[in-house]
Each structure stands twice: as C-alpha cells, then as structure tokens.
mmCIF file of C-alpha atoms in Angstrom:
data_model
loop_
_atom_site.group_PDB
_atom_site.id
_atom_site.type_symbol
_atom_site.label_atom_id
_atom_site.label_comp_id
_atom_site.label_asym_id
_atom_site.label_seq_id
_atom_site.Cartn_x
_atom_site.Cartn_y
_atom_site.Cartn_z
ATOM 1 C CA UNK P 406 11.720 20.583 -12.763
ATOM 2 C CA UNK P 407 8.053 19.698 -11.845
ATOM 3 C CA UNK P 408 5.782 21.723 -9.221
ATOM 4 C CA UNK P 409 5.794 18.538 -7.777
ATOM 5 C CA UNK P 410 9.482 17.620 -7.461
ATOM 6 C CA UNK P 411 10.049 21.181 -6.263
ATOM 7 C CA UNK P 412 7.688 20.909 -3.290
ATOM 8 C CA UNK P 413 9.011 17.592 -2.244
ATOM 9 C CA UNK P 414 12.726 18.804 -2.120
ATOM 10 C CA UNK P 415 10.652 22.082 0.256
ATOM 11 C CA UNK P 416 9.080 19.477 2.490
ATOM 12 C CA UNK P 417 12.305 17.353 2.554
ATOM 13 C CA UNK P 418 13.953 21.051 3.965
ATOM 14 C CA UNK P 419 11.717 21.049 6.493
ATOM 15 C CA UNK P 420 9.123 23.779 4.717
ATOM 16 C CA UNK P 421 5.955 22.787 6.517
ATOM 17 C CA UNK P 422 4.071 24.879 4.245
ATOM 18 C CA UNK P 423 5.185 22.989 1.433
ATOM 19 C CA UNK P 424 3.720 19.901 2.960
ATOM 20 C CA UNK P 425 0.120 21.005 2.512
ATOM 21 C CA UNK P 426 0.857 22.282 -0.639
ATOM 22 C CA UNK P 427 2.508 19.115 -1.968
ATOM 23 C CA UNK P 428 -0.691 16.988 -0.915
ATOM 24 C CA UNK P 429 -3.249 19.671 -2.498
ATOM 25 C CA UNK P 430 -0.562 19.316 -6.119
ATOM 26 C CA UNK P 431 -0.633 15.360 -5.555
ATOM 27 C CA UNK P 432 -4.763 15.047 -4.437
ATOM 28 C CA UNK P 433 -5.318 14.287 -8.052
ATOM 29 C CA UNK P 434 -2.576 11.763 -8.654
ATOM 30 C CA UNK P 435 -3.301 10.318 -4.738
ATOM 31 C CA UNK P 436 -7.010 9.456 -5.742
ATOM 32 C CA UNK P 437 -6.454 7.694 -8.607
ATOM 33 C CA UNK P 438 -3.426 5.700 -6.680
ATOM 34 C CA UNK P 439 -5.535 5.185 -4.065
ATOM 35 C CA UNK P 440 -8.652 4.087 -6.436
ATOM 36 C CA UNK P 441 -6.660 1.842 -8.372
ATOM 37 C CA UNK P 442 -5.207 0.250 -4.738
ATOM 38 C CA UNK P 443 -9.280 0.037 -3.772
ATOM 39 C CA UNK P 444 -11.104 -1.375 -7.246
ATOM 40 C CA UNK P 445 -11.078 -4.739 -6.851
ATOM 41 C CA UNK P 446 -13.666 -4.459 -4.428
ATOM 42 C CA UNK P 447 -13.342 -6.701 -1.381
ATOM 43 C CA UNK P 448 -10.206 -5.920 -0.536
ATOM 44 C CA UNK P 449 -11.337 -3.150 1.778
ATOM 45 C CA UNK P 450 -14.810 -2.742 2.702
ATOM 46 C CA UNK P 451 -13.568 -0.162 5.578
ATOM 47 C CA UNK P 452 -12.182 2.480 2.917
ATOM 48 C CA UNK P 453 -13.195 4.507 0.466
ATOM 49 C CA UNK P 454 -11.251 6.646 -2.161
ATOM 50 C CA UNK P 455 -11.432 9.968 0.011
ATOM 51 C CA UNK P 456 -10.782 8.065 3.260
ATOM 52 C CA UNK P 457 -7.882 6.318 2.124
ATOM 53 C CA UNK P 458 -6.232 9.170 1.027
ATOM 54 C CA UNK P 459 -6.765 11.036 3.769
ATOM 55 C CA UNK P 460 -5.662 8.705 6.368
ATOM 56 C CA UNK P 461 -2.583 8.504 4.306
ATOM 57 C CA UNK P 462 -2.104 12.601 4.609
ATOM 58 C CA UNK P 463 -2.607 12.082 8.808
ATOM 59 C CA UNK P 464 -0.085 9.011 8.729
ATOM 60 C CA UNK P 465 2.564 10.856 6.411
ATOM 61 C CA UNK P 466 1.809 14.434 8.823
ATOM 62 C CA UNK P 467 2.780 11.928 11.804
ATOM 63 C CA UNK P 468 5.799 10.815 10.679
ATOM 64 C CA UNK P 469 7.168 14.265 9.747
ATOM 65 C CA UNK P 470 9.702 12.979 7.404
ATOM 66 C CA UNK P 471 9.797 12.561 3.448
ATOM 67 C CA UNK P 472 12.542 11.413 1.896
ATOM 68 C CA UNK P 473 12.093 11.300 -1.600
ATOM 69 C CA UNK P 474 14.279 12.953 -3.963
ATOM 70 C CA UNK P 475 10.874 12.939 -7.433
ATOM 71 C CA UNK P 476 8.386 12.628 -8.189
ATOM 72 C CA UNK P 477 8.057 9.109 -9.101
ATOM 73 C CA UNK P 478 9.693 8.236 -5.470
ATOM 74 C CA UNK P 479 7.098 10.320 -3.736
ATOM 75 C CA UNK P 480 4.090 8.147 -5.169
ATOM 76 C CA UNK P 481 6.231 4.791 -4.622
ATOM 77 C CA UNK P 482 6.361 6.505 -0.952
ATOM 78 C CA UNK P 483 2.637 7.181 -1.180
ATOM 79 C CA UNK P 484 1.946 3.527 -2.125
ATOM 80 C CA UNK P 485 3.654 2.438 0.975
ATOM 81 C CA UNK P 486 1.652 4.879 3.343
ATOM 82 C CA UNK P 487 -1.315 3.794 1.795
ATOM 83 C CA UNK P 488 -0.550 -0.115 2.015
ATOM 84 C CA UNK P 489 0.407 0.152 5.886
ATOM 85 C CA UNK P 490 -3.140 2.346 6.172
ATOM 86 C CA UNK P 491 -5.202 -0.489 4.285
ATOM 87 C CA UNK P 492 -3.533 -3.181 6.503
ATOM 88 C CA UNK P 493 -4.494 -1.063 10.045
ATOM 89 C CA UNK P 494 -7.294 -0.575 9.112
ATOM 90 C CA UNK P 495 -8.623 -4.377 8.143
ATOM 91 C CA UNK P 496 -6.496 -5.414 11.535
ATOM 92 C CA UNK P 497 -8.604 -2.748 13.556
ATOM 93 C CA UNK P 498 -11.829 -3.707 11.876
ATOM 94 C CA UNK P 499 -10.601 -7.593 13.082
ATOM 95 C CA UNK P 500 -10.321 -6.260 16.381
ATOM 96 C CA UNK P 501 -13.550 -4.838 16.817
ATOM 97 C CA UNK P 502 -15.091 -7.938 15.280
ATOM 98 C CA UNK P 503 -13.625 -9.911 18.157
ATOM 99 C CA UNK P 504 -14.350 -7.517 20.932
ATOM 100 C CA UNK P 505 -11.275 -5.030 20.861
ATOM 101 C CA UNK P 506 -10.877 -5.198 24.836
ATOM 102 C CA UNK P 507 -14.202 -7.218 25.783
ATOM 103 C CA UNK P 508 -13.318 -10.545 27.414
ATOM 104 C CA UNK P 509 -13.108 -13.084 24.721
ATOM 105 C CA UNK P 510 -15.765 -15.750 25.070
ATOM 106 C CA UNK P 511 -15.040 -18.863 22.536
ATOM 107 C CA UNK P 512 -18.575 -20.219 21.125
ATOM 108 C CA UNK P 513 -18.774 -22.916 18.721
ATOM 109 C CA UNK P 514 -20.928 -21.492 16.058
ATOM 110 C CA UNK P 515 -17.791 -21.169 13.468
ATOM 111 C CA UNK P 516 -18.191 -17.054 13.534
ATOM 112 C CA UNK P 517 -14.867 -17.015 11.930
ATOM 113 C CA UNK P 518 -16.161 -18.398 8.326
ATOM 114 C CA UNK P 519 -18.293 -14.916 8.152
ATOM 115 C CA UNK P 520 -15.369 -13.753 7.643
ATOM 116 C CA UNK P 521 -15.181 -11.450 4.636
ATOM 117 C CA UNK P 522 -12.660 -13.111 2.304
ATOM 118 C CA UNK P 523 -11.017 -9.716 1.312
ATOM 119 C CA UNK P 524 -10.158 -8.710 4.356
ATOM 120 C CA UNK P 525 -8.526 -11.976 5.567
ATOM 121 C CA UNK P 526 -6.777 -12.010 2.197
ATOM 122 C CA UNK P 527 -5.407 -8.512 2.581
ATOM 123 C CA UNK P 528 -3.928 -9.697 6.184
ATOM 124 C CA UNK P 529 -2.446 -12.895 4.486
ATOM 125 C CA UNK P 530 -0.797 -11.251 1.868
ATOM 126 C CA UNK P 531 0.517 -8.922 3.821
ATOM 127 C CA UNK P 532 2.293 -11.497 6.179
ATOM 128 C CA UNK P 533 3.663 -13.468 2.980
ATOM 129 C CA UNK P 534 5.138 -10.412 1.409
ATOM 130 C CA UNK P 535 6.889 -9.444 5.238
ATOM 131 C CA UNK P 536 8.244 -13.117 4.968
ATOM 132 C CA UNK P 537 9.471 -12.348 1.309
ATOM 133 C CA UNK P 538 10.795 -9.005 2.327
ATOM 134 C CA UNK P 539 13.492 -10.897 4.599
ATOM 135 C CA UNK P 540 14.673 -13.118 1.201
ATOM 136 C CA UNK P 541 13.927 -10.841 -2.107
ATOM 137 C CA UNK P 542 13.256 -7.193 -1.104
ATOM 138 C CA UNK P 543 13.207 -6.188 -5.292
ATOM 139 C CA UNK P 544 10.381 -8.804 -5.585
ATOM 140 C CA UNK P 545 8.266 -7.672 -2.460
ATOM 141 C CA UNK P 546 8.651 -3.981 -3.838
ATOM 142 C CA UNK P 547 7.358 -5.009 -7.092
ATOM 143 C CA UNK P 548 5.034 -6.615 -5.387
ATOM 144 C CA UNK P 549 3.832 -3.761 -3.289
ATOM 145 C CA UNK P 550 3.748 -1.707 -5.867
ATOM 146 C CA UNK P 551 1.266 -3.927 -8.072
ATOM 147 C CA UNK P 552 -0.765 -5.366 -5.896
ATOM 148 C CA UNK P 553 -1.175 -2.315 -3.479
ATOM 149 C CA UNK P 554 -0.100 0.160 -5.463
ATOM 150 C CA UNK P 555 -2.100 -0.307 -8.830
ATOM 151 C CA UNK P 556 0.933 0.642 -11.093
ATOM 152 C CA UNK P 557 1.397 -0.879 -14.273
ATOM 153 C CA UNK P 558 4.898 -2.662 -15.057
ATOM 154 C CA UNK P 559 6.024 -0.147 -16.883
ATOM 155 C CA UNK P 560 5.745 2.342 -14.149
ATOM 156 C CA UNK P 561 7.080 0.375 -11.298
ATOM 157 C CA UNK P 562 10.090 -0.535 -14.112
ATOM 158 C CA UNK P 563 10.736 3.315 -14.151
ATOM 159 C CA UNK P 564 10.435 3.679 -10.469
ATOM 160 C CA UNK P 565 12.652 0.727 -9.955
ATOM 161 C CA UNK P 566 14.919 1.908 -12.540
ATOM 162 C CA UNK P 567 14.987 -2.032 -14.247
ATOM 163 C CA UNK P 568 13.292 -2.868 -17.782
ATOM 164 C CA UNK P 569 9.747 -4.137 -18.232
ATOM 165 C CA UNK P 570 10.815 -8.213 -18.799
ATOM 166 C CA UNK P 571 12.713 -7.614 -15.279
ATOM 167 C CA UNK P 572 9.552 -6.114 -13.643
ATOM 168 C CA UNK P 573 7.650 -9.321 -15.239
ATOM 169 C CA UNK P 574 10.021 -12.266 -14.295
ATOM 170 C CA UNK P 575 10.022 -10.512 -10.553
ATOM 171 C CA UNK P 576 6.426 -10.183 -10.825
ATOM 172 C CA UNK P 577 6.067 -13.750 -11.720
ATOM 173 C CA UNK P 578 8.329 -15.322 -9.395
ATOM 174 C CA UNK P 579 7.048 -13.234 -6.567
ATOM 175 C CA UNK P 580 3.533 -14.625 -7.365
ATOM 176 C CA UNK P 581 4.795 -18.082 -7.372
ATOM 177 C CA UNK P 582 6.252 -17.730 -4.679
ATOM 178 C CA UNK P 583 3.635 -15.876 -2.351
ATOM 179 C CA UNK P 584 1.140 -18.700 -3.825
ATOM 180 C CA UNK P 585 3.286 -20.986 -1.780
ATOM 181 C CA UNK P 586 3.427 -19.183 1.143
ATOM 182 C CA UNK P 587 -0.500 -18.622 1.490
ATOM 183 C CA UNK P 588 -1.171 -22.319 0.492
ATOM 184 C CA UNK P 589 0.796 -23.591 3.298
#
C-alpha cells in the first residue's frame, strides 16, 4: 500500500496529523495537477501554481472531511477542490470588477467587452457542465476531470474504472454537447 493511500485512510479516521502530512506527500503531485489545470493561460489570470494549490489545502482544511478510499480518488477529489477554487475565484474577481458592494451605476461605454475572454469562459463552462451534471453525471466527470483536471484519458479511464474508447465517446459527446449549450 502507498504512503499516500495510507495517509488518506489516517485522515479519513479523523488523524489530523495525517492531514498535513498527506498534503506535504501530495505537494508534488498537487502542482503538477494544478499546473496542468492552469497552462492554457487565460483561463485564470487570478492564480498561479502555488496559489492554487494552496487555496485548495484552506478549502479541503474547511471542509474537514475526505472521503476517498486511494490514491487515484484523492487526486479526482483534488481536481474537484481545485475546479470549485478556480471558479470563486474568477466570480470574486467579477465582483470586484463591478464594484463588490459599491452602488452599481450603468454607463454606456460597453465595459463589459474588456472582459477577459478566459475568465468569462471559465464561468460559462462551468454553468454548462452544472446543466449537464443534472442529465449525464459520467460525462460531466469526464469532463471535469479533462478540462479542469488536466488528466489524460487514460487516467480518468482508471479513475473512472471504464476503458479508454469509453472515456473518448464520453469525452466527445460531452463536448458536443457543452458546444450547444454555450452557443445558445
């Protein structure tokens, strides 16, 4: 059994000292998640690597509960964290950009196309993949896990416990479908 898996089954036992040392194992493994989640560029322009990672840590010490029976599981988990910190972050960035609690005042000087693309497109694919949620939960997982997650079909086909064609046709018809949903 890994380091890894044995710490998780500690924190899952309520070993609060396992906790820190699970996240000082996994800082390695986190970074390049949370690298792979931020290299496109434009997706975030809040975040970096180190942030990212350690908002995750503060989110996942809030919560207080882990799940997660391997190690596999635990990074699917960390995806999710780190998805849900990505997305508050871009909304909280919005909200500053529009005056957080500062009467709004409507001008007509079209502020709203400054908009960087990559963080409006992180918001919109986030609210199609909530919608596809409700109808194919498999597909939005494979989803998450690309798209947020980085991970290669092969990983997110071990994860998921399905083949590699499965993890392609979902990953297909999850993109054709969430093409749909953002067009409209």
């Amino acid at each position: 059994m890994s380091e890894l898996t044995v710490l998780i089954q500690r924190v899952a036992a309520g070993d609060d000292g396992a906790r820190d040392a699970l996240f000082a194992a996994a800082y390695g493994e986190l970074r390049r998640l949370a690298r792979s989640r931020l290299r496109d560029g434009g997706r975030n322009t809040y975040l970096d690597t180190t942030a990212l990672v350690h908002e995750s840590y503060l989110k996942f010490i809030r919560s207080g509960q882990l799940r997660q029976e391997d190690r596999r599981a635990f990074f699917a988990y960390a995806s999710r964290v780190m998805r849900s910190v990505i997305i508050d972050a871009v909304r909280e960035r919005q909200a500053e950009r529009r005056g957080g609690d500062v009467v709004e005042l409507t001008l007509d000087t079209h502020i709203a196309n400054s908009l960087p693309a990559g963080e409006q497109q992180v918001l919109q694919v986030h609210e199609a993949l909530a919608t596809l949620q409700d109808s194919e939960p498999r597909l939005a997982q494979v989803v998450e896990m690309r798209y947020f997650g980085g991970y290669s079909e092969q990983e997110i086909a071990e994860v998921l416990g399905l083949t590699e064609r499965t993890v392609r046709r979902d990953w297909d018809k999850a993109r054709l479908l969430l093409m749909a949903m953002l067009k409209s």
